[in-house]
């Protein structure tokens, strides 16, 4: 396709990190929905990127993949020029808190310097493309921990506690500054912990499923009483879609499903769902595999999102109940074990062994 042909698309949206968990779910949701837009997936395929997740759209006329590191300014610039990109939805990041503790440098490189590269490219092109929207997909972890009652709102102060959340906060601050200083048309969505298909099995839910099926110990950090507020990934994708199209420039939107649950209760629930689906097999309940292990340093106690602003301003609501979404998710992994194993390459295994067997 020659360059001019891309201009037949109403918008040409670069989605960074599209081979990761939320990025893949977002593309699977948006590419078929918006045939009038071109989606260019910019992803360098770290251990967390898996193109198998995108198999069902890989030949679609409005989808392209470019293997590019967002830290490579020239490569991103060439890509933006090649497709005449009009908008960016930015998800590329290093995302695992445990990895950010053992190797913070790559978090600073991608999450801060990579985001800065994108912003600089947008800034130098803003005169030509006034309508360009920069949507940063961020996290509730920037707000730090809640030790008592209450929930995070858009007005909550940023108090990040891990190198991961600090670098995400840094990116959010840069975007705010580019909005205030240069008039960047930007929005930020800060979402709760997501779960659903295509999540790399280093994160709690797919890791529990994988270990429970393999009869391996299921590591629960500390006393297991830390609370996370879980959000089904498809509900996040609909929120991102709404905020991208209708959000007000300069605003941030908190996205959460009002599903607070203690880690230990969540792990037990997953074990029970798997037991129920394998009820014809003899054996001990899988929750017997639970092993309390050394706590994560700086482990945030509780996250909880108040999503009232996006609900009232943009009319967003979750479509899935937590229970239905959890069962659906566990069953998805049980039916897609091949996908889960395709994630596990040598590099990940080494990290996995180092991180979990030494606890
Ligand atoms: P993920 O780790 O599953 O995927 C990240 C993707 O980014 C991968 O495909 C990886 O290859 C790519 N990537 C990493 N570094 C890159 C670089 N330098 N250049 C190009 N591509 C690069 O992450 P996820 O869970 O899908 O999260 C996506 C975004 O959403 C992140 O910005 C994350 O901070 C945010 N977020 C995630 C959650 C969650 O629960 N997963 C919650 C809130 C916000
Ligand atoms: P995780 O999925 O890593 O997300 P985040 O740290 O970004 O919230 O972890 C979710 C919760 O589960 C968190 O409180 C840490 C805990 N956890 C465990 O107890 N065991 C594990 O093996 C993992 C990966 C996480």
Tab-separated table of C-alpha atoms and ligand atoms in Angstrom:
chain	number	residue	atom	x	y	z
A	1	UNK	CA	0.000	0.000	0.000
A	2	UNK	CA	1.501	3.369	-0.939
A	3	UNK	CA	1.570	6.139	1.662
A	4	UNK	CA	-1.365	8.078	0.226
A	5	UNK	CA	-3.595	5.058	0.565
A	6	UNK	CA	-3.297	5.293	4.344
A	7	UNK	CA	-4.957	8.687	4.115
A	8	UNK	CA	-8.196	7.004	3.133
A	9	UNK	CA	-8.495	6.121	6.838
A	10	UNK	CA	-10.241	8.773	8.904
A	11	UNK	CA	-7.699	8.344	11.722
A	12	UNK	CA	-4.351	6.549	11.702
A	13	UNK	CA	-3.790	5.493	15.278
A	14	UNK	CA	-0.477	4.224	16.638
A	15	UNK	CA	-1.138	1.795	19.491
A	16	UNK	CA	2.119	1.241	21.383
A	17	UNK	CA	2.483	-2.026	23.301
A	18	UNK	CA	-0.259	-3.655	21.230
A	19	UNK	CA	1.254	-7.136	21.620
A	20	UNK	CA	0.898	-7.014	25.409
A	21	UNK	CA	-2.089	-7.960	27.527
A	22	UNK	CA	-4.281	-4.833	27.442
A	23	UNK	CA	-2.941	-3.672	24.057
A	24	UNK	CA	-3.897	-6.954	22.377
A	25	UNK	CA	-7.352	-6.942	23.961
A	26	UNK	CA	-7.800	-3.312	22.888
A	27	UNK	CA	-6.810	-4.057	19.280
A	28	UNK	CA	-9.035	-7.148	19.161
A	29	UNK	CA	-11.872	-4.881	20.315
A	30	UNK	CA	-11.178	-1.757	18.232
A	31	UNK	CA	-9.842	-3.055	14.884
A	32	UNK	CA	-13.113	-4.796	13.884
A	33	UNK	CA	-15.216	-1.999	15.421
A	34	UNK	CA	-13.566	0.884	13.544
A	35	UNK	CA	-12.894	-0.225	9.974
A	36	UNK	CA	-12.588	3.487	9.064
A	37	UNK	CA	-9.431	3.806	11.238
A	38	UNK	CA	-5.976	2.341	10.613
A	39	UNK	CA	-4.340	0.814	13.701
A	40	UNK	CA	-0.545	0.553	13.705
A	41	UNK	CA	0.742	-1.645	16.510
A	42	UNK	CA	4.183	-0.398	17.616
A	43	UNK	CA	5.779	-3.006	19.864
A	44	UNK	CA	9.373	-4.222	20.276
A	45	UNK	CA	8.219	-7.618	21.602
A	46	UNK	CA	9.857	-7.860	24.985
A	47	UNK	CA	9.255	-11.111	26.867
A	48	UNK	CA	5.734	-9.746	27.567
A	49	UNK	CA	4.735	-9.210	23.923
A	50	UNK	CA	3.065	-12.102	22.128
A	51	UNK	CA	1.862	-11.727	18.557
A	52	UNK	CA	-0.112	-14.972	18.797
A	53	UNK	CA	-2.681	-12.971	20.762
A	54	UNK	CA	-3.427	-10.973	17.605
A	55	UNK	CA	-3.769	-13.851	15.147
A	56	UNK	CA	-7.456	-13.197	14.454
A	57	UNK	CA	-6.803	-9.638	13.181
A	58	UNK	CA	-3.309	-9.922	11.712
A	59	UNK	CA	-4.549	-9.884	8.097
A	60	UNK	CA	-7.191	-7.187	8.556
A	61	UNK	CA	-6.897	-4.323	6.053
A	62	UNK	CA	-6.909	-1.698	8.847
A	63	UNK	CA	-4.214	-3.310	11.022
A	64	UNK	CA	-0.406	-3.184	10.744
A	65	UNK	CA	2.391	-4.363	13.048
A	66	UNK	CA	5.765	-2.580	13.364
A	67	UNK	CA	8.483	-4.112	15.553
A	68	UNK	CA	9.915	-0.911	17.014
A	69	UNK	CA	11.350	0.063	20.388
A	70	UNK	CA	9.778	3.328	21.555
A	71	UNK	CA	13.216	4.283	22.924
A	72	UNK	CA	14.432	4.455	19.297
A	73	UNK	CA	13.413	8.005	18.335
A	74	UNK	CA	14.294	7.707	14.636
A	75	UNK	CA	12.474	4.424	14.161
A	76	UNK	CA	9.302	5.809	15.754
A	77	UNK	CA	9.581	8.979	13.686
A	78	UNK	CA	9.881	6.964	10.449
A	79	UNK	CA	6.846	4.941	11.427
A	80	UNK	CA	4.802	8.053	12.227
A	81	UNK	CA	5.738	9.495	8.838
A	82	UNK	CA	5.164	6.232	6.962
A	83	UNK	CA	1.560	5.936	8.125
A	84	UNK	CA	0.892	9.655	8.620
A	85	UNK	CA	-0.153	8.881	12.196
A	86	UNK	CA	-2.857	11.169	13.612
A	87	UNK	CA	-3.303	9.817	17.159
A	88	UNK	CA	-1.438	7.741	19.721
A	89	UNK	CA	-2.797	5.333	22.323
A	90	UNK	CA	0.230	4.606	24.481
A	91	UNK	CA	0.388	1.320	26.367
A	92	UNK	CA	3.995	0.182	25.814
A	93	UNK	CA	5.656	-0.193	29.187
A	94	UNK	CA	7.537	-2.455	31.485
A	95	UNK	CA	4.741	-3.492	33.811
A	96	UNK	CA	5.704	-6.084	36.415
A	97	UNK	CA	6.364	-4.658	39.885
A	98	UNK	CA	8.643	-7.559	40.895
A	99	UNK	CA	10.827	-6.997	37.831
A	100	UNK	CA	10.945	-3.272	38.580
A	101	UNK	CA	12.439	-4.128	41.963
A	102	UNK	CA	15.151	-6.381	40.519
A	103	UNK	CA	15.847	-4.316	37.356
A	104	UNK	CA	14.549	-0.723	37.601
A	105	UNK	CA	16.729	0.640	34.754
A	106	UNK	CA	14.616	-0.729	31.936
A	107	UNK	CA	11.512	0.750	33.586
A	108	UNK	CA	13.074	4.216	33.523
A	109	UNK	CA	14.182	3.681	29.909
A	110	UNK	CA	10.835	2.561	28.474
A	111	UNK	CA	8.276	4.120	30.786
A	112	UNK	CA	9.902	7.545	31.119
A	113	UNK	CA	12.398	8.007	28.248
A	114	UNK	CA	10.225	6.073	25.754
A	115	UNK	CA	7.193	8.181	26.661
A	116	UNK	CA	9.313	11.335	26.381
A	117	UNK	CA	10.349	10.302	22.842
A	118	UNK	CA	6.723	9.946	21.800
A	119	UNK	CA	5.823	13.301	23.325
A	120	UNK	CA	8.710	15.045	21.591
A	121	UNK	CA	7.664	13.570	18.258
A	122	UNK	CA	4.117	14.751	18.802
A	123	UNK	CA	5.266	18.209	19.924
A	124	UNK	CA	7.341	18.785	16.811
A	125	UNK	CA	4.411	17.747	14.613
A	126	UNK	CA	1.677	19.541	16.503
A	127	UNK	CA	1.596	22.588	14.293
A	128	UNK	CA	0.673	20.410	11.337
A	129	UNK	CA	-1.704	18.073	13.148
A	130	UNK	CA	-3.764	20.020	15.649
A	131	UNK	CA	-6.282	17.215	16.126
A	132	UNK	CA	-3.664	14.700	17.326
A	133	UNK	CA	-4.747	13.004	20.534
A	134	UNK	CA	-2.299	11.429	22.929
A	135	UNK	CA	-3.956	8.897	25.230
A	136	UNK	CA	-1.755	7.525	27.981
A	137	UNK	CA	-2.860	4.245	29.530
A	138	UNK	CA	-1.782	4.456	33.155
A	139	UNK	CA	-2.395	2.760	36.464
A	140	UNK	CA	-3.954	3.351	39.885
A	141	UNK	CA	-0.571	2.348	41.371
A	142	UNK	CA	0.644	5.942	40.886
A	143	UNK	CA	-1.534	6.876	43.898
A	144	UNK	CA	0.400	4.570	46.218
A	145	UNK	CA	-1.307	2.584	48.930
A	146	UNK	CA	-4.541	2.999	50.904
A	147	UNK	CA	-3.958	1.959	54.468
A	148	UNK	CA	-7.424	2.860	55.756
A	149	UNK	CA	-10.860	3.362	54.176
A	150	UNK	CA	-11.494	5.571	51.118
A	151	UNK	CA	-10.815	5.238	47.415
A	152	UNK	CA	-8.569	6.890	44.830
A	153	UNK	CA	-10.199	9.743	42.934
A	154	UNK	CA	-8.773	11.897	40.135
A	155	UNK	CA	-7.767	14.394	42.867
A	156	UNK	CA	-5.763	11.892	44.944
A	157	UNK	CA	-2.087	12.846	45.249
A	158	UNK	CA	0.533	10.791	43.434
A	159	UNK	CA	2.553	8.746	45.955
A	160	UNK	CA	4.161	5.903	43.983
A	161	UNK	CA	5.967	3.252	46.031
A	162	UNK	CA	7.597	0.931	43.498
A	163	UNK	CA	10.004	1.701	40.657
A	164	UNK	CA	7.199	0.592	38.310
A	165	UNK	CA	4.623	3.013	39.699
A	166	UNK	CA	7.219	5.802	40.000
A	167	UNK	CA	8.052	5.530	36.296
A	168	UNK	CA	4.353	5.443	35.347
A	169	UNK	CA	3.831	8.543	37.506
A	170	UNK	CA	6.788	10.182	35.740
A	171	UNK	CA	5.165	9.528	32.375
A	172	UNK	CA	1.826	10.940	33.599
A	173	UNK	CA	3.596	14.079	34.836
A	174	UNK	CA	5.350	14.556	31.488
A	175	UNK	CA	2.016	14.302	29.698
A	176	UNK	CA	0.477	16.824	32.066
A	177	UNK	CA	3.380	19.205	31.425
A	178	UNK	CA	3.071	18.838	27.630
A	179	UNK	CA	-0.647	19.532	27.906
A	180	UNK	CA	-0.152	22.673	30.033
A	181	UNK	CA	2.976	23.973	28.272
A	182	UNK	CA	2.498	23.021	24.631
A	183	UNK	CA	-1.266	22.486	24.449
A	184	UNK	CA	-0.942	18.745	23.782
A	185	UNK	CA	-4.358	17.175	23.257
A	186	UNK	CA	-3.932	14.518	25.912
A	187	UNK	CA	-5.838	12.320	28.289
A	188	UNK	CA	-4.721	9.798	30.881
A	189	UNK	CA	-6.719	6.805	32.094
A	190	UNK	CA	-5.621	5.336	35.433
A	191	UNK	CA	-7.065	1.872	35.735
A	192	UNK	CA	-7.250	-0.761	38.416
A	193	UNK	CA	-5.616	-4.214	38.127
A	194	UNK	CA	-6.935	-5.845	34.973
A	195	UNK	CA	-7.557	-9.517	34.314
A	196	UNK	CA	-8.721	-11.522	31.314
A	197	UNK	CA	-7.330	-13.430	28.325
A	198	UNK	CA	-3.763	-12.969	27.018
A	199	UNK	CA	-2.134	-11.839	30.274
A	200	UNK	CA	1.475	-12.917	30.671
A	201	UNK	CA	1.719	-15.642	33.352
A	202	UNK	CA	3.943	-13.645	35.682
A	203	UNK	CA	0.909	-11.683	36.934
A	204	UNK	CA	-1.145	-13.104	39.783
A	205	UNK	CA	-4.225	-14.572	38.063
A	206	UNK	CA	-2.608	-16.454	35.132
A	207	UNK	CA	0.292	-17.488	37.391
A	208	UNK	CA	-2.103	-19.070	39.885
A	209	UNK	CA	-3.933	-20.892	37.084
A	210	UNK	CA	-0.694	-22.185	35.565
A	211	UNK	CA	0.738	-23.416	38.862
A	212	UNK	CA	-2.556	-24.907	40.029
A	213	UNK	CA	-2.804	-26.952	36.827
A	214	UNK	CA	0.821	-28.082	37.072
A	215	UNK	CA	0.440	-29.050	40.750
A	216	UNK	CA	3.150	-26.525	41.666
A	217	UNK	CA	3.202	-24.304	44.781
A	218	UNK	CA	1.088	-21.170	44.410
A	219	UNK	CA	3.120	-18.290	45.893
A	220	UNK	CA	1.124	-15.814	47.982
A	221	UNK	CA	3.196	-12.865	49.151
A	222	UNK	CA	3.291	-11.950	52.837
A	223	UNK	CA	0.051	-12.605	54.731
A	224	UNK	CA	-2.086	-12.597	51.567
A	225	UNK	CA	-4.276	-9.818	52.958
A	226	UNK	CA	-3.277	-7.171	50.399
A	227	UNK	CA	-6.292	-5.927	48.484
A	228	UNK	CA	-6.537	-5.225	44.777
A	229	UNK	CA	-9.538	-3.752	42.912
A	230	UNK	CA	-10.016	-5.987	39.860
A	231	UNK	CA	-11.321	-4.909	36.459
A	232	UNK	CA	-12.173	-7.179	33.531
A	233	UNK	CA	-9.941	-6.174	30.626
A	234	UNK	CA	-12.814	-5.760	28.149
A	235	UNK	CA	-14.437	-3.223	30.494
A	236	UNK	CA	-11.135	-1.307	30.501
A	237	UNK	CA	-11.011	-1.444	26.681
A	238	UNK	CA	-14.492	0.084	26.446
A	239	UNK	CA	-13.444	2.801	28.893
A	240	UNK	CA	-10.297	3.542	26.853
A	241	UNK	CA	-12.404	3.699	23.672
A	242	UNK	CA	-14.841	6.157	25.302
A	243	UNK	CA	-12.149	8.331	26.865
A	244	UNK	CA	-10.103	8.378	23.655
A	245	UNK	CA	-13.101	9.616	21.659
A	246	UNK	CA	-15.008	11.747	24.177
A	247	UNK	CA	-12.608	12.560	27.020
A	248	UNK	CA	-11.714	16.203	27.603
A	249	UNK	CA	-8.157	17.191	26.805
A	250	UNK	CA	-6.030	17.547	29.937
A	251	UNK	CA	-8.319	15.342	32.035
A	252	UNK	CA	-7.530	12.097	33.791
A	253	UNK	CA	-10.114	9.343	34.268
A	254	UNK	CA	-9.990	6.636	36.933
A	255	UNK	CA	-11.319	3.262	35.789
A	256	UNK	CA	-12.282	0.582	38.281
A	257	UNK	CA	-14.853	-2.135	38.726
A	258	UNK	CA	-15.587	-1.766	42.470
A	259	UNK	CA	-14.264	-5.289	42.961
A	260	UNK	CA	-11.992	-5.217	45.974
A	261	UNK	CA	-10.738	-8.602	47.084
A	262	UNK	CA	-7.913	-9.882	49.286
A	263	UNK	CA	-5.237	-11.791	47.389
A	264	UNK	CA	-5.719	-14.943	49.449
A	265	UNK	CA	-9.481	-14.973	48.797
A	266	UNK	CA	-8.928	-14.449	45.077
A	267	UNK	CA	-6.383	-17.283	44.903
A	268	UNK	CA	-8.757	-19.641	46.733
A	269	UNK	CA	-11.586	-18.703	44.382
A	270	UNK	CA	-9.469	-19.507	41.327
A	271	UNK	CA	-8.478	-22.851	42.848
A	272	UNK	CA	-12.137	-23.693	43.437
A	273	UNK	CA	-13.134	-22.792	39.868
A	274	UNK	CA	-10.415	-25.113	38.545
A	275	UNK	CA	-11.447	-27.879	40.989
A	276	UNK	CA	-15.046	-27.555	39.762
A	277	UNK	CA	-14.043	-27.831	36.108
A	278	UNK	CA	-11.978	-30.945	36.925
A	279	UNK	CA	-14.485	-32.471	39.360
A	280	UNK	CA	-14.201	-35.930	37.753
A	281	UNK	CA	-10.488	-36.101	38.685
A	282	UNK	CA	-9.576	-37.448	42.122
A	283	UNK	CA	-7.110	-35.438	44.233
A	284	UNK	CA	-6.701	-32.830	46.898
A	285	UNK	CA	-8.337	-29.388	46.566
A	286	UNK	CA	-5.901	-27.159	44.705
A	287	UNK	CA	-5.864	-24.554	47.482
A	288	UNK	CA	-3.582	-26.986	49.329
A	289	UNK	CA	-0.891	-25.796	46.882
A	290	UNK	CA	-0.963	-22.287	48.374
A	291	UNK	CA	2.444	-21.369	49.814
A	292	UNK	CA	2.920	-18.137	51.755
A	293	UNK	CA	6.275	-16.694	50.654
A	294	UNK	CA	8.453	-13.721	51.591
A	295	UNK	CA	6.640	-10.454	50.966
A	296	UNK	CA	7.400	-8.127	48.065
A	297	UNK	CA	9.420	-5.116	49.345
A	298	UNK	CA	7.285	-1.964	49.492
A	299	UNK	CA	4.158	-4.058	48.823
A	300	UNK	CA	1.158	-1.720	48.589
A	301	UNK	CA	-1.551	-2.817	51.010
A	302	UNK	CA	-4.714	-1.769	49.226
A	303	UNK	CA	-5.851	-0.203	45.961
A	304	UNK	CA	-9.428	0.965	45.403
A	305	UNK	CA	-10.726	3.147	42.575
A	306	UNK	CA	-13.692	5.492	42.654
A	307	UNK	CA	-14.886	5.447	39.009
A	308	UNK	CA	-17.717	8.006	39.503
A	309	UNK	CA	-16.124	10.636	37.244
A	310	UNK	CA	-15.940	8.483	34.105
A	311	UNK	CA	-19.376	7.052	34.923
A	312	UNK	CA	-21.053	10.443	35.161
A	313	UNK	CA	-19.010	12.308	32.532
A	314	UNK	CA	-18.689	9.670	29.834
A	315	UNK	CA	-21.486	7.242	30.731
A	316	UNK	CA	-19.102	4.296	31.233
A	317	UNK	CA	-20.123	1.283	33.292
A	318	UNK	CA	-18.753	-2.214	33.693
A	319	UNK	CA	-20.608	-4.836	31.679
A	320	UNK	CA	-19.237	-7.853	33.492
A	321	UNK	CA	-19.818	-8.963	37.075
A	322	UNK	CA	-16.581	-9.945	38.784
A	323	UNK	CA	-17.724	-13.559	39.364
A	324	UNK	CA	-18.762	-14.122	35.736
A	325	UNK	CA	-15.597	-12.502	34.405
A	326	UNK	CA	-13.373	-14.560	36.691
A	327	UNK	CA	-14.981	-17.850	35.636
A	328	UNK	CA	-14.804	-16.782	31.982
A	329	UNK	CA	-11.118	-15.898	32.396
A	330	UNK	CA	-10.133	-19.145	34.140
A	331	UNK	CA	-11.946	-21.145	31.457
A	332	UNK	CA	-10.194	-19.151	28.733
A	333	UNK	CA	-6.775	-20.140	30.107
A	334	UNK	CA	-7.868	-23.777	30.507
A	335	UNK	CA	-8.850	-23.770	26.822
A	336	UNK	CA	-5.732	-21.880	25.699
A	337	UNK	CA	-2.889	-23.631	27.459
A	338	UNK	CA	-0.896	-23.525	24.236
A	339	UNK	CA	-1.030	-19.719	24.248
A	340	UNK	CA	0.112	-19.643	27.875
A	341	UNK	CA	3.067	-21.933	27.168
A	342	UNK	CA	4.018	-19.906	24.078
A	343	UNK	CA	4.816	-17.030	26.447
A	344	UNK	CA	7.371	-19.010	28.351
A	345	UNK	CA	10.673	-18.543	26.559
A	346	UNK	CA	14.191	-19.026	27.958
A	347	UNK	CA	14.525	-15.470	29.218
A	348	UNK	CA	11.271	-15.586	31.099
A	349	UNK	CA	12.024	-18.995	32.607
A	350	UNK	CA	15.364	-17.706	33.926
A	351	UNK	CA	13.658	-14.709	35.489
A	352	UNK	CA	10.898	-16.930	36.796
A	353	UNK	CA	13.333	-19.345	38.451
A	354	UNK	CA	15.393	-16.516	39.970
A	355	UNK	CA	12.383	-14.648	41.288
A	356	UNK	CA	10.241	-17.451	42.613
A	357	UNK	CA	12.508	-20.291	43.587
A	358	UNK	CA	14.647	-18.069	45.827
A	359	UNK	CA	11.761	-16.690	47.834
B	1	LIG	P1	2.233	-5.977	29.254
B	1	LIG	O1	3.485	-6.075	30.055
B	1	LIG	O2	1.376	-7.182	29.102
B	1	LIG	O3	2.600	-5.487	27.762
B	1	LIG	C1	3.475	-4.431	27.520
B	1	LIG	C2	3.765	-4.423	26.032
B	1	LIG	O4	4.649	-3.313	25.771
B	1	LIG	C3	4.464	-5.688	25.522
B	1	LIG	O5	3.878	-6.136	24.331
B	1	LIG	C4	5.903	-5.229	25.287
B	1	LIG	O6	6.550	-5.956	24.248
B	1	LIG	C5	5.696	-3.767	24.918
B	1	LIG	N1	6.893	-2.958	25.213
B	1	LIG	C6	7.598	-2.893	26.363
B	1	LIG	N2	8.654	-2.055	26.240
B	1	LIG	C7	8.588	-1.552	24.972
B	1	LIG	C8	9.384	-0.645	24.246
B	1	LIG	N3	10.478	-0.068	24.782
B	1	LIG	N4	9.030	-0.355	22.971
B	1	LIG	C9	7.943	-0.936	22.406
B	1	LIG	N5	7.163	-1.826	23.048
B	1	LIG	C10	7.474	-2.131	24.313
B	1	LIG	O7	1.422	-4.762	29.859
B	1	LIG	P2	-0.155	-4.577	30.047
B	1	LIG	O8	-0.566	-5.263	31.288
B	1	LIG	O9	-0.844	-4.870	28.771
B	1	LIG	O10	-0.214	-3.015	30.333
B	1	LIG	C11	-0.356	-2.095	29.264
B	1	LIG	C12	-0.350	-0.694	29.824
B	1	LIG	O11	-1.422	-0.556	30.752
B	1	LIG	C13	0.927	-0.351	30.593
B	1	LIG	O12	1.289	0.973	30.298
B	1	LIG	C14	0.535	-0.505	32.043
B	1	LIG	O13	1.292	0.325	32.877
B	1	LIG	C15	-0.928	-0.108	32.006
B	1	LIG	N6	-1.773	-0.739	33.035
B	1	LIG	C16	-1.822	-2.084	33.175
B	1	LIG	C17	-2.663	-2.636	34.148
B	1	LIG	C18	-2.787	-4.130	34.328
B	1	LIG	O14	-3.454	-4.577	35.272
B	1	LIG	N7	-2.219	-4.960	33.467
B	1	LIG	C19	-3.433	-1.809	34.961
B	1	LIG	C20	-3.344	-0.424	34.772
B	1	LIG	C21	-2.532	0.100	33.794
B	2	LIG	P1	0.419	-8.470	40.264
B	2	LIG	O1	-0.437	-9.330	39.394
B	2	LIG	O2	1.901	-8.561	40.136
B	2	LIG	O3	-0.093	-6.974	40.080
B	2	LIG	P2	0.319	-5.625	40.901
B	2	LIG	O4	1.514	-5.915	41.741
B	2	LIG	O5	0.614	-4.672	39.809
B	2	LIG	O6	-0.888	-5.269	41.721
B	2	LIG	O7	0.062	-8.798	41.779
B	2	LIG	C1	-1.251	-8.659	42.280
B	2	LIG	C2	-1.198	-8.906	43.776
B	2	LIG	O8	-0.845	-10.278	43.996
B	2	LIG	C3	-0.144	-8.089	44.485
B	2	LIG	O9	-0.652	-7.725	45.773
B	2	LIG	C4	1.025	-9.034	44.645
B	2	LIG	C5	0.354	-10.390	44.773
B	2	LIG	N1	1.091	-11.540	44.218
B	2	LIG	C6	1.245	-12.694	44.977
B	2	LIG	O10	0.815	-12.762	46.149
B	2	LIG	N2	1.890	-13.771	44.419
B	2	LIG	C7	2.399	-13.730	43.163
B	2	LIG	O11	3.012	-14.728	42.708
B	2	LIG	C8	2.220	-12.534	42.378
B	2	LIG	C9	2.751	-12.438	40.980
B	2	LIG	C10	1.544	-11.468	42.944
